[in-house]
Amino acid sequence: MLPIFLALCVILFFWMTWWYFIARFFRRTDIVDMVWWLSYGLIALMLFVFFSPSSLALLPLTFVLLWSLRLVSHIIVRLIRHNEDARYAAFRISWWQYFFLKSYLYIFLLQWFFIAIISLPLLFLFTTSISLTPLFIIGAMLWIVWFLCEYFADRQMNEFRANKNNAGKIIQSWLWKYSRHPNYFGELVMWWSLWIMSVQSSMSIVGILSPLLLSYIIIFITGIPMLEASLAKRKWFEAYKKSTSILIPLPRKK
């Protein structure tokens, strides 16, 4: 198991370095967002093809590929239609003459580390013999439910943004009525579900580092904090914030 993980880390290092030079060529550091989602799908496919001893692994493979392809296609559309994401444009200005070095270290190589750790459940799912345990079934059911919830939450958000009458407004319907970030909650539940599916032995418990790290990143670093900061300037946000759960869908407070 350890040799496979180390080999995966080496491959990911060259993979992220390759995309760093592509990003430099196109002057689009936000390409890394696409690479983030793409990497997990390719890792799952590679591990399944070369190492999986169980046909049951086809189910989590399908899960990861569906999730990866959906989000990659979304990012590609964004890259085509819009200029470089404001976050990365701000880095380009603030890092100035050190931008190329810092973007490699703090964006591409940092994501290399994160991807390697978050991929741990995939390592256990696709390199060991898994069986249809109660935990596997529970994890699969949770994944399906929250994949659909994330999909429809994103779709509703896209439709809301496409309506020019909603400019400057905050979506507060369907799942967005009960959580300010239902798509992030779905994302976390799906990765916790993959870990639950991968728990087949005492050794696979270490895979919990994956959903723990992703939860920390989304809740405390790049996900919710950055989005909340951008929403804070909008009208009615404070009222929405007081009445609606930040992450876990809950009944609204009066």
mmCIF file of C-alpha atoms in Angstrom, residues 4 11 19 28 32 34 40 45 47 49 61 63 87 94 101 109 125 142 154 156 158-159 167-168 186 190 198 209 249:
data_model
loop_
_atom_site.group_PDB
_atom_site.id
_atom_site.type_symbol
_atom_site.label_atom_id
_atom_site.label_comp_id
_atom_site.label_asym_id
_atom_site.label_seq_id
_atom_site.Cartn_x
_atom_site.Cartn_y
_atom_site.Cartn_z
ATOM 1 C CA ILE A 4 1.633 2.645 -4.319
ATOM 2 C CA ILE A 11 3.105 11.045 -10.424
ATOM 3 C CA TRP A 19 -0.203 22.051 -15.369
ATOM 4 C CA ARG A 28 -4.642 31.517 -16.378
ATOM 5 C CA VAL A 32 -5.770 24.782 -11.292
ATOM 6 C CA MET A 34 -10.150 22.341 -13.247
ATOM 7 C CA TYR A 40 -9.438 12.682 -8.592
ATOM 8 C CA LEU A 45 -9.433 5.377 -13.000
ATOM 9 C CA LEU A 47 -5.867 2.833 -9.544
ATOM 10 C CA VAL A 49 -7.262 -0.235 -14.005
ATOM 11 C CA LEU A 61 -15.284 4.342 -9.653
ATOM 12 C CA PHE A 63 -19.258 7.728 -8.423
ATOM 13 C CA ARG A 87 -8.860 35.361 -6.492
ATOM 14 C CA SER A 94 -0.081 41.126 -4.610
ATOM 15 C CA LEU A 101 7.468 31.130 -7.735
ATOM 16 C CA LEU A 109 2.346 22.243 -4.995
ATOM 17 C CA LEU A 125 -11.148 1.282 -2.516
ATOM 18 C CA LEU A 142 -25.378 8.665 1.208
ATOM 19 C CA ASP A 154 -25.739 23.988 -8.352
ATOM 20 C CA GLN A 156 -30.665 26.148 -9.219
ATOM 21 C CA ASN A 158 -26.875 28.755 -12.111
ATOM 22 C CA GLU A 159 -30.477 29.498 -13.073
ATOM 23 C CA ALA A 167 -28.299 40.730 -9.704
ATOM 24 C CA GLY A 168 -27.042 41.557 -6.223
ATOM 25 C CA GLY A 186 -23.054 17.809 -0.407
ATOM 26 C CA MET A 190 -19.836 12.606 -0.676
ATOM 27 C CA SER A 198 -13.502 2.261 2.014
ATOM 28 C CA LEU A 209 -7.549 12.063 7.018
ATOM 29 C CA PRO A 249 -29.373 22.046 6.208
#
